Coordinates of C-alpha atoms in Angstrom, one line a residue:
M73 CA -7.4 24.6 5.1
N74 CA -10.6 26.6 4.4
Q75 CA -12.8 26.2 1.4
C76 CA -11.4 29.3 -0.4
V77 CA -7.8 28.1 -0.1
H78 CA -8.9 24.6 -1.2
I79 CA -10.6 25.9 -4.3
L80 CA -7.5 28.1 -5.1
F81 CA -5.3 25.0 -4.7
L82 CA -7.4 23.0 -7.1
L83 CA -7.6 25.8 -9.6
V84 CA -3.8 26.0 -9.5
V85 CA -3.6 22.3 -10.2
L86 CA -6.2 22.7 -12.9
I87 CA -4.1 25.5 -14.6
L88 CA -1.0 23.3 -14.5
V89 CA -2.8 20.4 -16.0
T90 CA -4.6 22.7 -18.5
T91 CA -1.3 24.1 -19.7
T92 CA 0.0 20.7 -20.4
A93 CA -3.1 19.6 -22.2
T94 CA -3.3 22.8 -24.1
N95 CA 0.2 22.3 -25.4
Q96 CA -0.7 18.8 -26.6
L97 CA -4.1 19.5 -28.1
V98 CA -4.0 23.1 -29.5
A99 CA -1.3 22.2 -32.1
V100 CA -3.9 21.3 -34.7
G101 CA -4.0 24.1 -37.3
G102 CA -1.9 26.6 -35.3
G103 CA -0.3 29.6 -37.0
G104 CA 1.9 29.8 -40.1
G105 CA 1.0 29.7 -43.8
D106 CA 0.6 27.1 -46.4
G107 CA 3.4 25.5 -48.4
N108 CA 3.7 28.7 -50.6
G109 CA 3.9 31.0 -47.5
V110 CA 0.3 32.3 -48.0
M111 CA -1.8 32.8 -44.9
K112 CA -5.4 31.7 -45.1
K113 CA -7.9 34.1 -43.6
C114 CA -10.8 33.0 -41.5
L115 CA -14.2 32.4 -43.2
D116 CA -16.8 35.1 -43.1
N117 CA -19.5 33.0 -41.4
E118 CA -17.0 32.0 -38.6
R119 CA -15.9 35.6 -38.2
D120 CA -19.6 36.6 -37.8
A121 CA -20.2 33.8 -35.3
L122 CA -17.4 35.1 -33.1
L123 CA -18.7 38.7 -33.3
V124 CA -22.2 37.4 -32.2
F125 CA -20.5 35.5 -29.3
K126 CA -18.8 38.7 -28.2
A127 CA -21.7 41.1 -28.7
P128 CA -23.6 40.5 -25.4
L129 CA -20.5 40.1 -23.2
Q130 CA -19.2 42.6 -20.7
D131 CA -15.4 42.8 -21.1
P132 CA -14.0 44.9 -18.2
F133 CA -10.4 44.4 -19.1
G134 CA -10.6 44.6 -22.9
C135 CA -9.6 41.0 -23.5
L136 CA -11.5 41.0 -26.8
Y137 CA -10.3 44.4 -27.9
T138 CA -8.9 42.9 -31.1
W139 CA -12.3 41.4 -32.0
R140 CA -13.4 44.2 -34.3
A141 CA -15.8 44.2 -37.3
E142 CA -13.3 46.2 -39.3
E143 CA -10.6 43.5 -38.8
D144 CA -11.7 41.0 -41.4
D145 CA -9.2 38.2 -40.4
C146 CA -10.4 36.7 -37.2
C147 CA -7.4 34.4 -37.2
K148 CA -5.4 37.4 -35.9
W149 CA -7.8 38.0 -33.0
K150 CA -6.5 37.3 -29.5
G151 CA -7.4 33.8 -28.3
V152 CA -8.3 32.5 -31.7
T153 CA -6.4 29.7 -33.4
C154 CA -7.0 28.8 -37.1
N155 CA -5.9 26.0 -39.4
N156 CA -3.2 27.6 -41.5
K157 CA -4.2 25.8 -44.6
T158 CA -8.0 26.1 -44.5
G159 CA -8.6 29.2 -42.4
Y160 CA -11.1 27.3 -40.2
V161 CA -11.2 28.4 -36.5
T162 CA -9.9 25.4 -34.6
G163 CA -9.2 26.9 -31.1
L164 CA -10.8 29.4 -28.8
N165 CA -8.8 30.2 -25.7
I166 CA -10.3 33.0 -23.5
S167 CA -9.4 32.4 -19.9
L168 CA -9.0 34.7 -16.8
C169 CA -10.7 37.6 -18.6
L170 CA -13.6 38.0 -16.2
L171 CA -16.0 38.2 -19.1
E172 CA -19.7 38.3 -18.1
G173 CA -22.7 37.2 -19.9
E174 CA -24.2 34.1 -21.6
I175 CA -22.4 31.9 -24.1
S176 CA -24.0 32.4 -27.5
H177 CA -25.4 29.5 -29.6
S178 CA -23.3 31.0 -32.4
L179 CA -20.3 28.9 -31.4
V180 CA -22.0 25.8 -33.0
N181 CA -21.2 27.5 -36.4
L182 CA -17.5 26.9 -35.8
S183 CA -17.7 23.5 -37.4
Y184 CA -14.0 22.7 -37.0
L185 CA -13.5 24.0 -33.5
N186 CA -11.7 21.3 -31.5
H187 CA -10.4 23.4 -28.5
L188 CA -12.8 25.5 -26.4
D189 CA -11.2 27.0 -23.4
L190 CA -13.3 29.5 -21.4
P191 CA -12.3 29.1 -17.6
A192 CA -12.1 31.8 -14.9
N193 CA -14.8 34.2 -16.3
F194 CA -18.3 35.1 -15.2
F195 CA -20.2 33.3 -17.9
N196 CA -23.7 32.7 -16.6
G197 CA -27.1 31.2 -17.5
T198 CA -27.4 27.5 -18.3
I199 CA -24.8 25.5 -20.2
H200 CA -26.3 25.3 -23.6
R201 CA -27.2 21.8 -24.8
S202 CA -26.1 22.9 -28.2
I203 CA -22.5 22.4 -27.1
G204 CA -23.3 18.7 -27.2
S205 CA -23.6 19.0 -30.9
M206 CA -20.0 20.2 -31.3
T207 CA -18.8 16.6 -31.8
Q208 CA -15.5 17.7 -33.2
L209 CA -14.4 19.0 -29.8
R210 CA -11.4 17.4 -28.2
Y211 CA -10.9 19.9 -25.4
L212 CA -13.6 21.6 -23.4
D213 CA -13.0 23.8 -20.3
L214 CA -15.8 25.8 -18.7
S215 CA -14.3 25.8 -15.1
A216 CA -14.7 28.7 -12.6
N217 CA -17.7 30.4 -14.1
S218 CA -21.2 31.2 -12.9
F219 CA -23.5 28.7 -14.6
Y220 CA -26.6 27.1 -13.1
G221 CA -28.8 24.2 -13.9
T222 CA -28.0 20.8 -15.2
I223 CA -24.8 19.6 -16.9
P224 CA -26.3 18.7 -20.3
P225 CA -26.4 14.9 -20.9
E226 CA -25.8 15.8 -24.5
F227 CA -22.2 16.1 -23.5
G228 CA -22.2 12.4 -24.0
N229 CA -22.2 13.0 -27.8
L230 CA -18.8 14.6 -27.6
T231 CA -17.1 11.3 -28.2
N232 CA -13.9 12.9 -29.4
L233 CA -13.3 14.7 -26.1
Q234 CA -9.9 14.0 -24.6
V235 CA -10.2 16.7 -21.9
L236 CA -13.3 17.9 -20.0
Y237 CA -12.9 20.4 -17.2
L238 CA -16.1 21.4 -15.4
S239 CA -14.7 22.4 -12.0
Y240 CA -16.6 25.1 -10.0
V241 CA -18.8 26.0 -13.0
G242 CA -21.3 27.5 -10.7
S243 CA -24.4 26.0 -9.0
C244 CA -24.7 23.2 -11.5
R245 CA -25.7 19.6 -10.9
V246 CA -25.6 16.2 -12.6
E247 CA -28.9 14.4 -13.1
N248 CA -27.4 11.2 -14.4
L249 CA -23.7 10.4 -14.9
E250 CA -24.3 7.7 -17.5
W251 CA -23.6 10.0 -20.4
L252 CA -20.0 10.2 -19.2
S253 CA -19.4 6.5 -20.1
R254 CA -19.7 7.3 -23.8
L255 CA -16.6 9.5 -23.8
S256 CA -14.2 6.6 -24.5
Q257 CA -11.4 9.0 -25.6
L258 CA -11.4 11.0 -22.3
E259 CA -8.0 11.4 -20.7
A260 CA -8.6 14.2 -18.2
L261 CA -11.8 14.9 -16.2
A262 CA -12.5 17.5 -13.5
L263 CA -15.9 17.9 -11.9
D264 CA -14.8 19.6 -8.7
G265 CA -17.7 21.4 -6.8
I266 CA -20.4 19.5 -8.6
S267 CA -22.5 17.3 -6.3
L268 CA -22.4 13.6 -7.1
A269 CA -24.3 12.7 -3.9
K270 CA -27.0 11.0 -5.8
Q271 CA -24.8 9.3 -8.4
N272 CA -24.8 5.7 -7.4
H273 CA -22.3 3.4 -9.3
W274 CA -20.2 6.4 -10.3
V275 CA -17.0 4.3 -9.8
D276 CA -18.3 1.9 -12.5
V277 CA -18.6 4.8 -14.9
I278 CA -15.1 6.0 -14.1
L279 CA -13.6 2.5 -14.6
S280 CA -15.3 2.3 -18.0
L281 CA -13.1 5.2 -19.2
Q282 CA -10.1 3.1 -20.3
K283 CA -7.9 6.1 -21.3
L284 CA -8.6 8.3 -18.2
S285 CA -5.3 9.5 -16.6
D286 CA -6.4 12.5 -14.6
L287 CA -9.5 12.6 -12.4
S288 CA -10.4 15.5 -10.1
L289 CA -13.6 15.2 -7.9
G290 CA -12.9 17.6 -5.1
G291 CA -15.9 18.8 -3.2
C292 CA -18.3 16.4 -4.9
E293 CA -20.0 15.2 -1.7
L294 CA -18.8 11.7 -2.4
S295 CA -19.3 10.6 1.2
Q296 CA -23.0 10.9 0.7
V297 CA -23.2 8.4 -2.2
M298 CA -25.0 5.3 -0.9
Y299 CA -23.9 2.8 -3.5
P300 CA -20.7 4.1 -5.2
Y301 CA -20.4 0.9 -7.2
S302 CA -22.6 -1.9 -8.5
S303 CA -22.8 -5.5 -7.4
S304 CA -20.8 -6.6 -10.4
F305 CA -18.1 -4.2 -9.4
L306 CA -16.5 -6.6 -6.9
N307 CA -15.8 -9.1 -9.7
S308 CA -14.6 -6.5 -12.2
S309 CA -11.2 -7.2 -13.7
S310 CA -10.8 -3.7 -15.3
S311 CA -7.6 -2.0 -14.4
S312 CA -7.5 1.8 -13.8
S313 CA -5.3 3.9 -16.0
I314 CA -5.5 6.9 -13.6
E315 CA -2.2 8.7 -12.9
G316 CA -3.6 11.7 -11.0
L317 CA -6.5 11.3 -8.6
Y318 CA -7.9 14.3 -6.6
L319 CA -10.6 13.5 -4.0
G320 CA -10.2 16.4 -1.5
N321 CA -12.9 18.1 0.5
N322 CA -15.4 15.3 0.4
S323 CA -15.8 14.5 4.1
L324 CA -14.5 11.0 3.4
T325 CA -13.8 8.5 6.2
S326 CA -11.6 5.4 5.9
S327 CA -14.6 3.4 4.8
M328 CA -13.9 4.8 1.3
Y329 CA -10.8 2.8 0.8
H330 CA -12.8 -0.2 -0.4
W331 CA -13.9 1.7 -3.5
L332 CA -10.7 3.6 -3.9
F333 CA -8.7 0.4 -4.4
P334 CA -9.8 -0.4 -8.0
L335 CA -9.2 3.3 -8.9
T336 CA -5.6 2.9 -8.0
S337 CA -2.9 0.9 -9.8
N338 CA 0.8 1.1 -10.3
K339 CA 0.2 3.8 -12.8
L340 CA -0.9 6.2 -10.1
R341 CA 1.5 9.1 -9.6
Y342 CA -0.5 11.7 -7.7
L343 CA -3.0 11.1 -4.9
Y344 CA -4.8 13.9 -3.2
L345 CA -6.8 13.0 -0.1
S346 CA -6.7 16.2 1.8
N347 CA -9.5 18.0 3.6
N348 CA -11.4 14.9 4.6
M349 CA -12.0 12.9 7.8
L350 CA -9.5 10.1 7.3
D351 CA -7.8 8.4 10.2
G352 CA -5.0 6.7 8.2
I353 CA -4.2 4.9 5.0
P354 CA -4.4 1.3 4.0
K355 CA -1.4 -0.8 3.3
Y356 CA -2.2 -1.1 -0.4
I357 CA -1.3 2.6 -0.8
G358 CA 2.2 1.5 0.3
N359 CA 2.3 -0.9 -2.7
L360 CA 1.8 1.7 -5.4
C361 CA 5.2 1.6 -7.0
S362 CA 4.8 4.7 -9.1
L363 CA 3.3 7.0 -6.5
E364 CA 5.3 10.2 -6.4
R365 CA 3.1 12.7 -4.5
L366 CA 0.7 12.1 -1.6
Y367 CA -1.3 15.0 -0.3
F368 CA -3.0 14.1 3.1
F369 CA -3.3 17.4 4.9
N370 CA -6.2 18.6 7.1
N371 CA -7.7 15.2 7.9
S372 CA -9.5 15.5 11.3
A373 CA -9.3 12.1 12.8
M374 CA -6.5 11.3 15.3
M375 CA -3.9 8.7 14.3
E376 CA -0.5 7.4 15.3
F377 CA 2.1 8.9 12.9
S378 CA 4.3 5.7 13.1
V379 CA 1.3 3.6 11.9
F380 CA 0.7 6.0 9.1
L381 CA 4.3 5.8 7.9
S382 CA 4.5 2.1 8.3
N383 CA 1.7 1.7 5.8
L384 CA 3.9 3.5 3.2
S385 CA 6.8 1.1 3.7
G386 CA 6.2 -0.9 0.6
C387 CA 7.6 0.0 -2.8
T388 CA 5.9 3.5 -2.3
S389 CA 8.7 4.2 0.1
L390 CA 11.1 4.2 -2.9
S391 CA 9.0 6.2 -5.3
L392 CA 7.4 8.8 -3.0
Q393 CA 8.9 12.3 -3.5
Y394 CA 6.2 14.5 -1.9
L395 CA 4.5 13.9 1.4
H396 CA 2.3 16.8 2.5
A397 CA 0.5 15.7 5.7
S398 CA 0.1 18.9 7.7
Q399 CA -2.8 19.9 9.9
N400 CA -3.7 16.4 10.9
Q401 CA -3.9 15.0 14.4
F402 CA -0.8 12.8 14.2
T403 CA 0.4 11.8 17.6
G404 CA 3.4 9.9 18.9
P405 CA 7.0 9.9 17.7
L406 CA 8.5 10.3 14.3
S407 CA 9.8 6.7 14.4
D408 CA 12.6 5.3 12.2
D409 CA 10.3 5.3 9.1
I410 CA 11.1 9.1 8.1
Q411 CA 14.4 7.5 7.3
T412 CA 12.6 4.8 5.2
L413 CA 11.1 7.4 2.9
T414 CA 14.6 8.3 1.8
N415 CA 13.7 9.6 -1.7
L416 CA 11.5 12.4 -0.4
T417 CA 12.3 15.8 -1.7
N418 CA 9.3 17.6 -0.1
L419 CA 8.1 16.8 3.4
D420 CA 5.5 18.7 5.3
I421 CA 4.2 17.3 8.6
S422 CA 3.5 20.7 10.2
N423 CA 0.7 21.5 12.6
N424 CA 0.4 18.0 14.2
R425 CA 1.0 16.6 17.7
I426 CA 4.2 14.8 16.9
S427 CA 6.5 14.5 19.9
D428 CA 10.1 13.2 19.4
T429 CA 13.8 14.0 19.7
I430 CA 15.6 14.2 16.4
P431 CA 19.3 13.1 16.3
M432 CA 21.6 15.8 15.2
D433 CA 22.9 13.9 12.1
L434 CA 19.4 12.9 10.7
W435 CA 19.5 15.3 7.7
S436 CA 23.1 14.7 6.9
M437 CA 22.2 11.0 6.4
W438 CA 19.4 11.9 4.0
P439 CA 20.3 10.5 0.6
S440 CA 18.1 12.7 -1.5
Q441 CA 18.2 16.5 -2.0
L442 CA 15.4 18.1 0.1
T443 CA 13.6 21.0 -1.5
Y444 CA 10.9 21.6 1.1
L445 CA 11.1 20.6 4.8
N446 CA 8.4 21.7 7.2
L447 CA 8.2 20.3 10.7
S448 CA 6.7 23.4 12.3
S449 CA 4.1 23.5 15.1
N450 CA 4.8 20.2 16.7
N451 CA 6.6 19.1 19.9
I452 CA 9.9 18.1 18.3
S453 CA 13.0 18.7 20.3
G454 CA 16.8 18.1 20.2
N455 CA 20.0 19.9 19.7
A456 CA 20.2 22.3 16.8
P457 CA 20.2 20.1 13.7
D458 CA 22.9 20.1 11.0
L459 CA 21.2 21.8 8.0
S460 CA 24.4 22.2 6.0
S461 CA 23.9 19.5 3.3
H462 CA 21.3 17.6 1.4
F463 CA 19.2 20.6 0.6
D464 CA 18.6 21.5 -3.0
S465 CA 18.9 25.0 -4.5
N466 CA 16.2 27.4 -3.4
S467 CA 15.1 25.1 -0.6
V468 CA 12.6 25.9 2.2
I469 CA 13.3 24.9 5.8
D470 CA 10.7 25.5 8.5
L471 CA 11.4 24.2 12.0
S472 CA 9.3 26.9 13.8
S473 CA 7.2 26.4 16.9
N474 CA 9.0 23.4 18.3
N475 CA 11.5 22.8 21.2
F476 CA 14.9 22.7 19.4
Y477 CA 17.7 24.1 21.5
G478 CA 21.4 25.0 21.5
P479 CA 23.5 27.0 19.1
M480 CA 23.0 26.9 15.4
S481 CA 26.2 26.3 13.5
N482 CA 25.6 24.7 10.1
V483 CA 23.1 25.9 7.4
S484 CA 22.9 25.1 3.7
S485 CA 24.3 27.9 1.5
T486 CA 21.5 27.3 -1.0
V487 CA 18.5 27.9 1.3
A488 CA 15.8 30.4 0.1
S489 CA 13.6 30.4 3.2
L490 CA 14.7 29.6 6.7
D491 CA 12.3 29.7 9.6
L492 CA 13.6 28.7 13.0
S493 CA 11.3 30.9 15.1
R494 CA 9.6 30.1 18.4
N495 CA 12.2 27.5 19.6
K496 CA 14.9 27.6 22.2
F497 CA 17.9 28.2 20.0
S498 CA 20.8 30.1 21.7
G499 CA 24.2 31.6 20.9
G500 CA 25.1 33.9 18.1
I501 CA 23.7 34.2 14.5
S502 CA 27.0 34.3 12.6
F503 CA 25.9 31.0 11.0
I504 CA 23.8 33.1 8.6
C505 CA 27.1 34.2 6.9
Q506 CA 27.3 30.6 5.5
I507 CA 24.3 31.4 3.2
V508 CA 26.5 32.9 0.5
D509 CA 24.7 32.0 -2.8
G510 CA 22.4 35.0 -2.6
L511 CA 19.3 32.9 -2.7
L512 CA 17.9 33.7 0.7
Q513 CA 14.5 35.5 0.6
F514 CA 13.0 34.8 4.0
L515 CA 14.7 34.6 7.4
D516 CA 12.8 34.3 10.7
L517 CA 14.8 33.7 13.9
S518 CA 12.3 35.4 16.2
G519 CA 11.2 34.1 19.6
N520 CA 14.5 32.3 20.6
F521 CA 17.4 33.0 23.0
L522 CA 19.8 34.2 20.4
S523 CA 22.5 36.8 21.5
G524 CA 25.4 38.8 20.1
P525 CA 25.5 41.2 17.1
L526 CA 23.9 41.0 13.7
P527 CA 26.9 40.0 11.6
N528 CA 28.2 42.4 9.0
C529 CA 27.8 39.9 6.1
L530 CA 24.4 41.0 4.8
W531 CA 25.7 41.8 1.3
H532 CA 25.1 38.2 0.6
F533 CA 21.3 38.7 0.9
K534 CA 20.4 40.9 -2.0
R535 CA 17.1 39.0 -2.6
L536 CA 16.0 39.0 1.0
V537 CA 12.4 40.1 1.4
V538 CA 11.6 39.3 5.1
L539 CA 14.0 39.6 8.0
K540 CA 12.5 38.8 11.4
L541 CA 14.7 38.8 14.5
E542 CA 12.3 40.0 17.2
D543 CA 12.1 38.7 20.7
N544 CA 15.7 37.7 21.2
N545 CA 18.8 39.0 23.1
L546 CA 20.6 40.4 20.1
S547 CA 22.7 43.5 20.7
G548 CA 25.2 46.0 19.2
R549 CA 24.8 48.4 16.3
L550 CA 23.2 47.5 13.1
P551 CA 25.9 46.7 10.5
P552 CA 26.5 49.0 7.5
S553 CA 25.9 46.0 5.2
I554 CA 22.2 46.2 6.0
G555 CA 22.0 48.8 3.2
Y556 CA 22.5 46.0 0.7
L557 CA 19.1 44.6 1.4
R558 CA 17.5 46.5 -1.5
E559 CA 14.6 44.0 -1.8
L560 CA 13.8 44.0 1.9
E561 CA 10.1 44.6 2.6
V562 CA 9.8 43.6 6.3
L563 CA 12.4 44.4 9.0
D564 CA 11.3 43.3 12.5
L565 CA 13.9 43.7 15.3
Y566 CA 11.4 44.3 18.1
K567 CA 12.4 43.5 21.7
N568 CA 16.2 43.0 21.5
N569 CA 19.1 45.0 22.8
F570 CA 20.3 46.7 19.6
S571 CA 21.8 50.1 20.3
G572 CA 23.4 53.2 18.7
E573 CA 22.2 55.3 15.8
L574 CA 20.5 53.9 12.8
P575 CA 23.1 53.4 10.1
L576 CA 22.8 55.8 7.1
S577 CA 23.0 52.8 4.7
L578 CA 19.5 51.7 5.9
K579 CA 18.0 54.4 3.7
N580 CA 19.0 52.3 0.7
C581 CA 16.3 49.7 1.7
T582 CA 13.7 51.5 -0.3
S583 CA 11.4 48.5 -0.6
L584 CA 10.6 48.5 3.1
N585 CA 6.9 48.7 4.0
L586 CA 7.1 47.4 7.6
M587 CA 9.9 48.5 10.0
N588 CA 9.6 47.6 13.6
L589 CA 12.5 48.7 15.8
G590 CA 10.6 48.9 19.0
A591 CA 11.8 47.9 22.5
N592 CA 15.6 48.2 21.8
K593 CA 18.2 50.8 22.8
F594 CA 18.5 52.8 19.6
S595 CA 19.5 56.4 20.1
G596 CA 20.1 59.6 18.2
N597 CA 17.7 61.7 16.2
V598 CA 14.8 60.1 14.3
P599 CA 16.5 60.1 10.8
V600 CA 14.9 62.5 8.2
W601 CA 15.7 60.0 5.5
I602 CA 13.0 57.6 6.8
G603 CA 10.5 60.0 5.3
E604 CA 12.6 60.9 2.2
N605 CA 13.6 57.5 1.1
L606 CA 11.4 54.8 2.7
W607 CA 8.2 56.1 1.0
G608 CA 6.6 52.7 0.9
L609 CA 6.3 52.3 4.7
Y610 CA 2.9 51.6 6.1
V611 CA 4.1 50.5 9.5
L612 CA 6.8 52.4 11.4
I613 CA 7.4 51.4 15.1
L614 CA 10.2 53.1 17.0
R615 CA 8.7 52.9 20.5
S616 CA 10.6 52.1 23.7
N617 CA 14.0 53.3 22.5
S618 CA 16.2 56.3 23.3
F619 CA 15.6 58.5 20.3
F620 CA 15.7 62.2 21.1
G621 CA 15.1 65.5 19.3
T622 CA 12.1 66.6 17.4
I623 CA 9.8 64.6 15.1
P624 CA 11.0 65.2 11.6
L625 CA 8.6 66.8 9.2
Q626 CA 9.7 64.4 6.5
L627 CA 7.6 61.7 8.1
C628 CA 4.6 63.5 6.7
Q629 CA 5.7 62.5 3.2
L630 CA 4.9 58.8 3.8
P631 CA 1.7 58.4 1.8
Y632 CA 0.9 54.8 2.8
L633 CA 1.7 55.1 6.5
Q634 CA -1.0 53.6 8.7
I635 CA 0.8 52.8 11.9
L636 CA 3.2 55.2 13.5
D637 CA 4.4 54.5 17.1
M638 CA 7.2 56.6 18.6
S639 CA 6.1 56.4 22.2
K640 CA 8.4 56.0 25.2
N641 CA 11.4 57.8 23.7
H642 CA 13.0 61.2 24.6
L643 CA 11.5 63.3 21.9
N644 CA 10.7 66.9 22.4
G645 CA 9.1 69.8 20.6
T646 CA 5.7 70.0 19.0
I647 CA 3.8 67.3 17.1
P648 CA 4.0 68.4 13.4
S649 CA 0.6 69.5 12.2
C650 CA 1.3 68.0 8.8
L651 CA 0.8 64.5 10.3
S652 CA -2.8 65.2 9.6
N653 CA -1.9 64.6 5.9
L654 CA -1.3 60.9 6.6
T655 CA -4.8 60.1 5.4
S656 CA -4.0 56.3 5.1
M657 CA -4.4 56.2 8.9
V658 CA -8.1 56.8 8.7
Q659 CA -8.8 54.1 6.1
R660 CA -11.0 51.4 7.4
G661 CA -9.3 48.1 8.1
Y662 CA -5.7 47.1 8.0
P663 CA -4.3 45.8 4.7
Q664 CA -2.3 42.7 5.2
N665 CA 0.6 42.5 2.8
L666 CA 1.5 39.1 1.4
H667 CA 5.1 38.5 0.6
F668 CA 5.6 35.5 -1.7
M669 CA 8.9 33.7 -2.0
E670 CA 9.2 31.3 -4.9
T671 CA 11.3 28.2 -4.5
S672 CA 12.9 25.9 -7.1
D673 CA 9.7 23.8 -7.0
H674 CA 7.1 26.1 -8.5
H675 CA 4.3 24.2 -6.8
V676 CA 5.5 25.5 -3.4
L677 CA 5.4 29.1 -2.3
N678 CA 6.3 30.3 1.1
A679 CA 4.0 33.2 2.1
Y680 CA 4.4 35.6 5.0
V681 CA 1.6 37.9 6.2
D682 CA 2.5 41.1 8.0
H683 CA 1.1 41.9 11.4
A684 CA 1.8 44.6 13.9
M685 CA 0.8 45.0 17.6
I686 CA -0.2 48.3 19.0
E687 CA 0.3 48.5 22.7

């Protein structure tokens, strides 16, 4: 996982945690009137302070359009929360607005402000020390901005703070972390992207925060800290209250586990160790009886997968629901311990070197309801597995790039995303007719030995976005029910034996933007309705078929078309001069379209990126 994706992941986590904390903390003084139904207006000096704050800022999307001098009640302004009895401004929530400029000192005049939420903007300059005088603050979020300089040690005066988010605030540094130990009420802390390489004894500081439940230190250069704890640390009896611990992207090796131990307890529910250099986990991780989610992807050191799993065989094996351990260098077989972690609902061990044969009835014996299963890009083999049960609604199944073989027969009716591509599956694909709940959004069966027709049951798939069947031995005419795929954006049937004319119902698939029908046996005229109805196409490949007749002028009406390939057919006549109107073809670069399919677990999205080959 590259740095940008890592930052995006942590920001998503931050937004999720922020939302929860906001709901808990912003309630003070929110909305409504007093006991007589009279709304209190904001005070003039606080209204003026907000206008001074706004004045130097660039606001490209008009987030602060309601902040006008002629509107005398600032409690009605977007992002402003007031106490409904006193009129004091108690909350300021301006996130994801891309505001640019420096934060004005005027905010210190908001004497009752307890919630300051300014993430995902372009605030710049230094972080004013004056914020350290706003001792009434309980919630402070300056994440994802463009500050520079030092994190003010005056933040240690904010002794009422319960939430402090300073992730990716810019090129900021910490001179001394001791100020943090004074924030005894702190429950959530995020310092991602701020170097702690020179912060010796930082573990001692964290352990002094008795109420801390969420700690995120991604990308803090923790591997460079020479003395993460003091000599008295080894004899410390303090118990960690941390429930969520995020330590990704720190180049950590397994030598870190000696200082991680006191930060973990049976209160720990989420542990994020991804994007490091770890070669396994210690057995004490397997004894964390409340651990629900373990993120261990993209660790570079080689390790035996069976050993990794055996260290989770304590009470963690009963509590763990999420195991995301993709992009490691796991070797060896799966071992009987996948069956030990029987309460998993999300399992991702893709992009490893696991080599094993899975018994056909493995998933039918699984006691829990799987939501996400990804075994892709390994060397796993065996007969086509039974995928008919033990999968939750809107589940994701990805077995791609392995060595499964034989005919598929049983698939869960509740699956939302099914990827069986690049295996050795054979036989027909009538099994897809079992998926009758209308939840399927992504279907990829490409790169197998499948044969027979595309069954005429596609009316079940009204939410289908991506259909990839290329590089198989499928044959026959396209069924009329293909016209029910109104949400379909990608149709890739390349290199099969489909034949006959394109069904007229295909013109109903008006969401299509990539249609690859090349290397088949389609015949007839190139339909004029492609240009009249499929106006969103940017890739149209009809090469190596048996189309005849002239090139329809209606293709010139496709405003986004960038790739048009009709070579190796039986076309005649002249090339329409209006094809020169397809100006999208001369645009520099090729825009990759992302297609997102949301599952029942909103933390997991299955994304597909278009690609097209020009031969």
